[in-house]
mmCIF file of C-alpha atoms in Angstrom:
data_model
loop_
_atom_site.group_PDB
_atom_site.id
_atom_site.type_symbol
_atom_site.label_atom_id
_atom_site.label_comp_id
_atom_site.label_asym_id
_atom_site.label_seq_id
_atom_site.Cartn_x
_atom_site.Cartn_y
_atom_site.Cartn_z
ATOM 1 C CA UNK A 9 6.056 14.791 19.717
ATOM 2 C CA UNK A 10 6.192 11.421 17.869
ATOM 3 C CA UNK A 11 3.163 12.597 15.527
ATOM 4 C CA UNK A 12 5.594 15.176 14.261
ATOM 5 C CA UNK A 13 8.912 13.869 14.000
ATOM 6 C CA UNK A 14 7.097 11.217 11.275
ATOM 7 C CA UNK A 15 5.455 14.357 9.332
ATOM 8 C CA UNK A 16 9.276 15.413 9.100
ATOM 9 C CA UNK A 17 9.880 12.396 7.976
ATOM 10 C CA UNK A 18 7.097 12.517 4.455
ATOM 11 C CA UNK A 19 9.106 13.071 1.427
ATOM 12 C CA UNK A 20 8.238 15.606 -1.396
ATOM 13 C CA UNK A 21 7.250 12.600 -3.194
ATOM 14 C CA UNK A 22 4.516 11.875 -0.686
ATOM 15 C CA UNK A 23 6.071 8.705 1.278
ATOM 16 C CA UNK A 24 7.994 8.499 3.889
ATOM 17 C CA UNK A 25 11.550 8.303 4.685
ATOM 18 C CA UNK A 26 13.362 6.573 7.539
ATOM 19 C CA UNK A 27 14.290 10.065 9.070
ATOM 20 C CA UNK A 28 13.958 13.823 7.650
ATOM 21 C CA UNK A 29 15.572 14.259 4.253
ATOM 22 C CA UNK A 30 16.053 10.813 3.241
ATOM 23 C CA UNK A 31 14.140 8.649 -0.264
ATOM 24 C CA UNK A 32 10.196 8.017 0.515
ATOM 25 C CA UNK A 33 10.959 3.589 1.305
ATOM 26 C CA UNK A 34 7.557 1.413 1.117
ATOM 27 C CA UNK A 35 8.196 -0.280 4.180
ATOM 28 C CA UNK A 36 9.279 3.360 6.210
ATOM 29 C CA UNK A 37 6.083 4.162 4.101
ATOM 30 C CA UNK A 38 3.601 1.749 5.935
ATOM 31 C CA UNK A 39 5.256 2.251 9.619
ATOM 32 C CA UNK A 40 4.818 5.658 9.588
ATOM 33 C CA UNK A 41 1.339 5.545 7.917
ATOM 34 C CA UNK A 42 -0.005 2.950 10.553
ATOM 35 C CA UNK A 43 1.616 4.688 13.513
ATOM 36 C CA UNK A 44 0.242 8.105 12.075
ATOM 37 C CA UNK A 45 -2.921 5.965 12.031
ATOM 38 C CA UNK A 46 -2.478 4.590 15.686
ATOM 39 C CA UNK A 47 -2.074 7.632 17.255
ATOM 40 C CA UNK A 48 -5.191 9.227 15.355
ATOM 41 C CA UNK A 49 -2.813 12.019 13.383
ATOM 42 C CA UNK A 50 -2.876 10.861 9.772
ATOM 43 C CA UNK A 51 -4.572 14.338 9.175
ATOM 44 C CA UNK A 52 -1.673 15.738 10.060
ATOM 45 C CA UNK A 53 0.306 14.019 6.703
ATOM 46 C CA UNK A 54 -0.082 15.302 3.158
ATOM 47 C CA UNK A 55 -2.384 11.891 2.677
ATOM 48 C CA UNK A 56 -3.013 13.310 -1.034
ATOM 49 C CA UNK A 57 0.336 13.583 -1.784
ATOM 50 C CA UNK A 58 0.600 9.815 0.094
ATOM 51 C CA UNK A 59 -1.974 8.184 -1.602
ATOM 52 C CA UNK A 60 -0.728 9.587 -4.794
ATOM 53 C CA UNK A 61 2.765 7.927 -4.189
ATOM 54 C CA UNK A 62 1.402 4.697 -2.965
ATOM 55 C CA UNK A 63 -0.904 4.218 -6.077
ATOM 56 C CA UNK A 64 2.415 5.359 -8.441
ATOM 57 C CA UNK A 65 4.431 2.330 -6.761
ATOM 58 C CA UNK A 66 1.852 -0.139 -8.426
ATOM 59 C CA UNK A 67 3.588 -1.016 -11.629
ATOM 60 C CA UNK A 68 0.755 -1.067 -14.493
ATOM 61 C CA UNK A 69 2.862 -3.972 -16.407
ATOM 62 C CA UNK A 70 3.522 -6.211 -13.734
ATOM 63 C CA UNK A 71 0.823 -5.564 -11.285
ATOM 64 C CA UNK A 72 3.044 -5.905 -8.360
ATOM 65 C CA UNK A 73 4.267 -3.000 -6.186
ATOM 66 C CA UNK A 74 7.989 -1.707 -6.090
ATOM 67 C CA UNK A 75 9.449 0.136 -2.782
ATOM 68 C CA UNK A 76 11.126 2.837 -4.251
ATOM 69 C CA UNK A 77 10.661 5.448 -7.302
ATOM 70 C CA UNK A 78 12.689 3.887 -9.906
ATOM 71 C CA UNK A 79 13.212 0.442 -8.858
ATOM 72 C CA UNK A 80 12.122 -2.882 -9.778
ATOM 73 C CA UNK A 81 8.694 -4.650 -8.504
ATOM 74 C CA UNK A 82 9.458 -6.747 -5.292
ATOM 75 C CA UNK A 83 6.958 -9.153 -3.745
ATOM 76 C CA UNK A 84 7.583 -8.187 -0.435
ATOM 77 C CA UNK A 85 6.314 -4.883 -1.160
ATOM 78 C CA UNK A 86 3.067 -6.416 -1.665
ATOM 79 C CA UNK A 87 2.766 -6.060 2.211
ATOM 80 C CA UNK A 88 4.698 -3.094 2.518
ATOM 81 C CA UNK A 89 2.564 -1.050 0.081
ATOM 82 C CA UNK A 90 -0.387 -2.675 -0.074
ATOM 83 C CA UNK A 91 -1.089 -2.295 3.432
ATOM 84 C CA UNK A 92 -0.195 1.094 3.609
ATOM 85 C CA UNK A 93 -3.318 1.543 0.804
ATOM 86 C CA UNK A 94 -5.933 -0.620 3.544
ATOM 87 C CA UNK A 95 -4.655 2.036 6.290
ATOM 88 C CA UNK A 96 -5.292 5.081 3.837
ATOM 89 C CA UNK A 97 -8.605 3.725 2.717
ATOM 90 C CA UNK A 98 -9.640 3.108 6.262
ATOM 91 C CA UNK A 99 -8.876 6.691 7.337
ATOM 92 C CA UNK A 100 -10.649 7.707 4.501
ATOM 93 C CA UNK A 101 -14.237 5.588 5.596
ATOM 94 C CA UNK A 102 -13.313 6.483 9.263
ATOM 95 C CA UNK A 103 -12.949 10.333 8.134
ATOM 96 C CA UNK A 104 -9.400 10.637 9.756
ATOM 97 C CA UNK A 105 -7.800 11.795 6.380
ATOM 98 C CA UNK A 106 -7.037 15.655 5.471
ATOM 99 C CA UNK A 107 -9.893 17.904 5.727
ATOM 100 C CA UNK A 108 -8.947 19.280 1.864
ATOM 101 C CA UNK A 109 -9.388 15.624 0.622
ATOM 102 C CA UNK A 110 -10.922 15.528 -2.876
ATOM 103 C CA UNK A 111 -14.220 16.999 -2.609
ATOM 104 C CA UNK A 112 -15.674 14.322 -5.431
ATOM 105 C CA UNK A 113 -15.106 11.227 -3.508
ATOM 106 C CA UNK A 114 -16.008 12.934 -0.443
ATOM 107 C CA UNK A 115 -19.120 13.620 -2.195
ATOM 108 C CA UNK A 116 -19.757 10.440 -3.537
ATOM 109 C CA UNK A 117 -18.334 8.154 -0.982
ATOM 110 C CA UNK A 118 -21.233 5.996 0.274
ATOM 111 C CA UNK A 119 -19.399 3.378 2.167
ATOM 112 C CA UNK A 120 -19.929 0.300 -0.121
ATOM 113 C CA UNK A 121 -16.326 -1.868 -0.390
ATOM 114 C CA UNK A 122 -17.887 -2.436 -3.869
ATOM 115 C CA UNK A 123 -18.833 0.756 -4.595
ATOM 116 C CA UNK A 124 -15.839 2.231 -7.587
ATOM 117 C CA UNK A 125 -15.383 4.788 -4.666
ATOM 118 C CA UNK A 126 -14.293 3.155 -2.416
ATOM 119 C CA UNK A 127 -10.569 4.247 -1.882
ATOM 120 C CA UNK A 128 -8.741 1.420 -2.078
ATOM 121 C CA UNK A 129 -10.296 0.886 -5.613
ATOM 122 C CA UNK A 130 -8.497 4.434 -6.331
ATOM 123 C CA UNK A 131 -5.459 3.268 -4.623
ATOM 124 C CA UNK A 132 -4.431 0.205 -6.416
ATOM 125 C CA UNK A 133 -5.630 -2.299 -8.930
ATOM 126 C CA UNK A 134 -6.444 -5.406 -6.372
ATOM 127 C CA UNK A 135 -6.971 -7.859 -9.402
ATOM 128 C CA UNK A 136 -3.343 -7.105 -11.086
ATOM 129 C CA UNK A 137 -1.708 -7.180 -7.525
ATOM 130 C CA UNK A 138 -3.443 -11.276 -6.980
ATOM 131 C CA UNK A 139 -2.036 -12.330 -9.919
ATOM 132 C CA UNK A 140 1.454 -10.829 -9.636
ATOM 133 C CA UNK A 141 1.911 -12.819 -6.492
ATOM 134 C CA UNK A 142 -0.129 -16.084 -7.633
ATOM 135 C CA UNK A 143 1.400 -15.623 -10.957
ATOM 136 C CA UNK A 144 5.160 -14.389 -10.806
ATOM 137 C CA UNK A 145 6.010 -14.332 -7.032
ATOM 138 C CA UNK A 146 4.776 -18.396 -6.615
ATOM 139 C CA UNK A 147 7.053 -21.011 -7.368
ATOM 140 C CA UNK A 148 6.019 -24.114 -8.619
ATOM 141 C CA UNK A 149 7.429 -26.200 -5.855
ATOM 142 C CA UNK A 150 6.161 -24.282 -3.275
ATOM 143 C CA UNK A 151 6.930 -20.636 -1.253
ATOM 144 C CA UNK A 152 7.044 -17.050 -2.522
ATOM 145 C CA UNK A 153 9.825 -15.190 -4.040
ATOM 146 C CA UNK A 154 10.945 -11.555 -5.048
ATOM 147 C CA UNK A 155 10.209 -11.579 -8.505
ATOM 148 C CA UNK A 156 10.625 -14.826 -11.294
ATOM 149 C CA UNK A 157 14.127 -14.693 -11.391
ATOM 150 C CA UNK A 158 15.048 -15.274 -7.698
ATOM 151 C CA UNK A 159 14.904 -17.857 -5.346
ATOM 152 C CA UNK A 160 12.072 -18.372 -2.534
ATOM 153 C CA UNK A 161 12.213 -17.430 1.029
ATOM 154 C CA UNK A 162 10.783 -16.971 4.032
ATOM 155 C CA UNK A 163 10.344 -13.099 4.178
ATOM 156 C CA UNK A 164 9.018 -12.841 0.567
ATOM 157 C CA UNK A 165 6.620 -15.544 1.558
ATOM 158 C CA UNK A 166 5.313 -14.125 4.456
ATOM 159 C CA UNK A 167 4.838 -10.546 2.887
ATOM 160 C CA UNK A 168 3.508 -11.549 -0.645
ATOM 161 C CA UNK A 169 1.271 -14.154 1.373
ATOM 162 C CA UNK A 170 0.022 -10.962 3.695
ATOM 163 C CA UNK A 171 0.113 -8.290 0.395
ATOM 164 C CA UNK A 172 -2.375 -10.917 -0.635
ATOM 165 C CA UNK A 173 -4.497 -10.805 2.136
ATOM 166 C CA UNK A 174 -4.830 -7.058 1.368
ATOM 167 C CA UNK A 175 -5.403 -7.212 -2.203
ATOM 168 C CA UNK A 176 -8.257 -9.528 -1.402
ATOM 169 C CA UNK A 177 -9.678 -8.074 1.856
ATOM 170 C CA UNK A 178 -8.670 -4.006 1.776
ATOM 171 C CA UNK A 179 -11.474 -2.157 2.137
ATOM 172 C CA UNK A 180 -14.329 -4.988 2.811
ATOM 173 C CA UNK A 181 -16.229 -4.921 5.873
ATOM 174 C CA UNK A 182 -17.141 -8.669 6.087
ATOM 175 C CA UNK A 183 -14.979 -11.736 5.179
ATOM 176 C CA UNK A 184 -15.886 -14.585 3.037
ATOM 177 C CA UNK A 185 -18.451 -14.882 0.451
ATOM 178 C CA UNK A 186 -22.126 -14.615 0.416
#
């Protein structure tokens, strides 16, 4: 069924393509991961091999995410992969990841969003990813861009504003502050 033609679709690099044999793409990357999710047959992806690519796609210098191996950070992708991390790290508290995950943080796993592991903490660096978008993606006279060099839009302000939202709320059960 559906559940398996998107399996077909995971790369070798661990994301997913937009059909069988195609490049692992962040945003082909979170459809298939929250449909996967949806259906209740994330098990049935290689979410090690996932989760691996995801957290590659964060760029250590920048902080911001790119879509592709290879390619430049984009602050769309933000969204694209960031959200794809809050759907692996709830499968992982909800227990609907592989059975052969990790054994140490399934071990050590205690629930706590604050607790170092918590998945998304493993998944991407939440601090670096805020101040990529506050700090590069932000113009000064207002709306969100790609990167520094381009212009603002709509898109890239909408997905950097909602990559964002994940880097601040991915993995916390409550909202707001104490």
């Amino acid at each position: 069924g559906l559940s398996d033609y998107i399996v077909c679709c995971q790369t070798y690099e661990g994301g997913f393509g937009g059909e069988p044999g195609s490049e692992a793409h962040g945003g082909y990357t979170f459809c298939a991961t929250a449909c996967l999710f949806l259906l209740g047959s994330l098990h049935m992806a290689d979410t090690d091999a996932l989760a691996e690519w995801l957290a590659s796609r964060q760029m250590s210098y920048e902080g911001g995410f790119s879509g592709r191996s290879n390619k430049l950070v984009d602050g769309c992708y933000s969204f694209w992969q960031g959200g794809a991390v809050a759907i692996v790290s709830a499968a992982v508290a909800a227990g609907q990841e592989n059975d052969d995950q990790d054994p140490w943080l399934a071990n050590n796993s205690d629930n706590d969003s604050n607790s170092p592991t918590d998945p998304s903490h493993l998944l991407m660096d939440e601090g670096m990813l805020e101040r990529y978008i506050l700090l590069c993606a932000q113009d000064v006279a207002g709306g969100l861009r790609d990167k520094p060099s381009k212009r603002t839009d709509f898109y890239h302000s909408c997905y950097n504003l909602s990559g964002l939202s994940c880097a601040q709320y991915c993995g916390k059960t409550s909202f707001g502050h104490p």
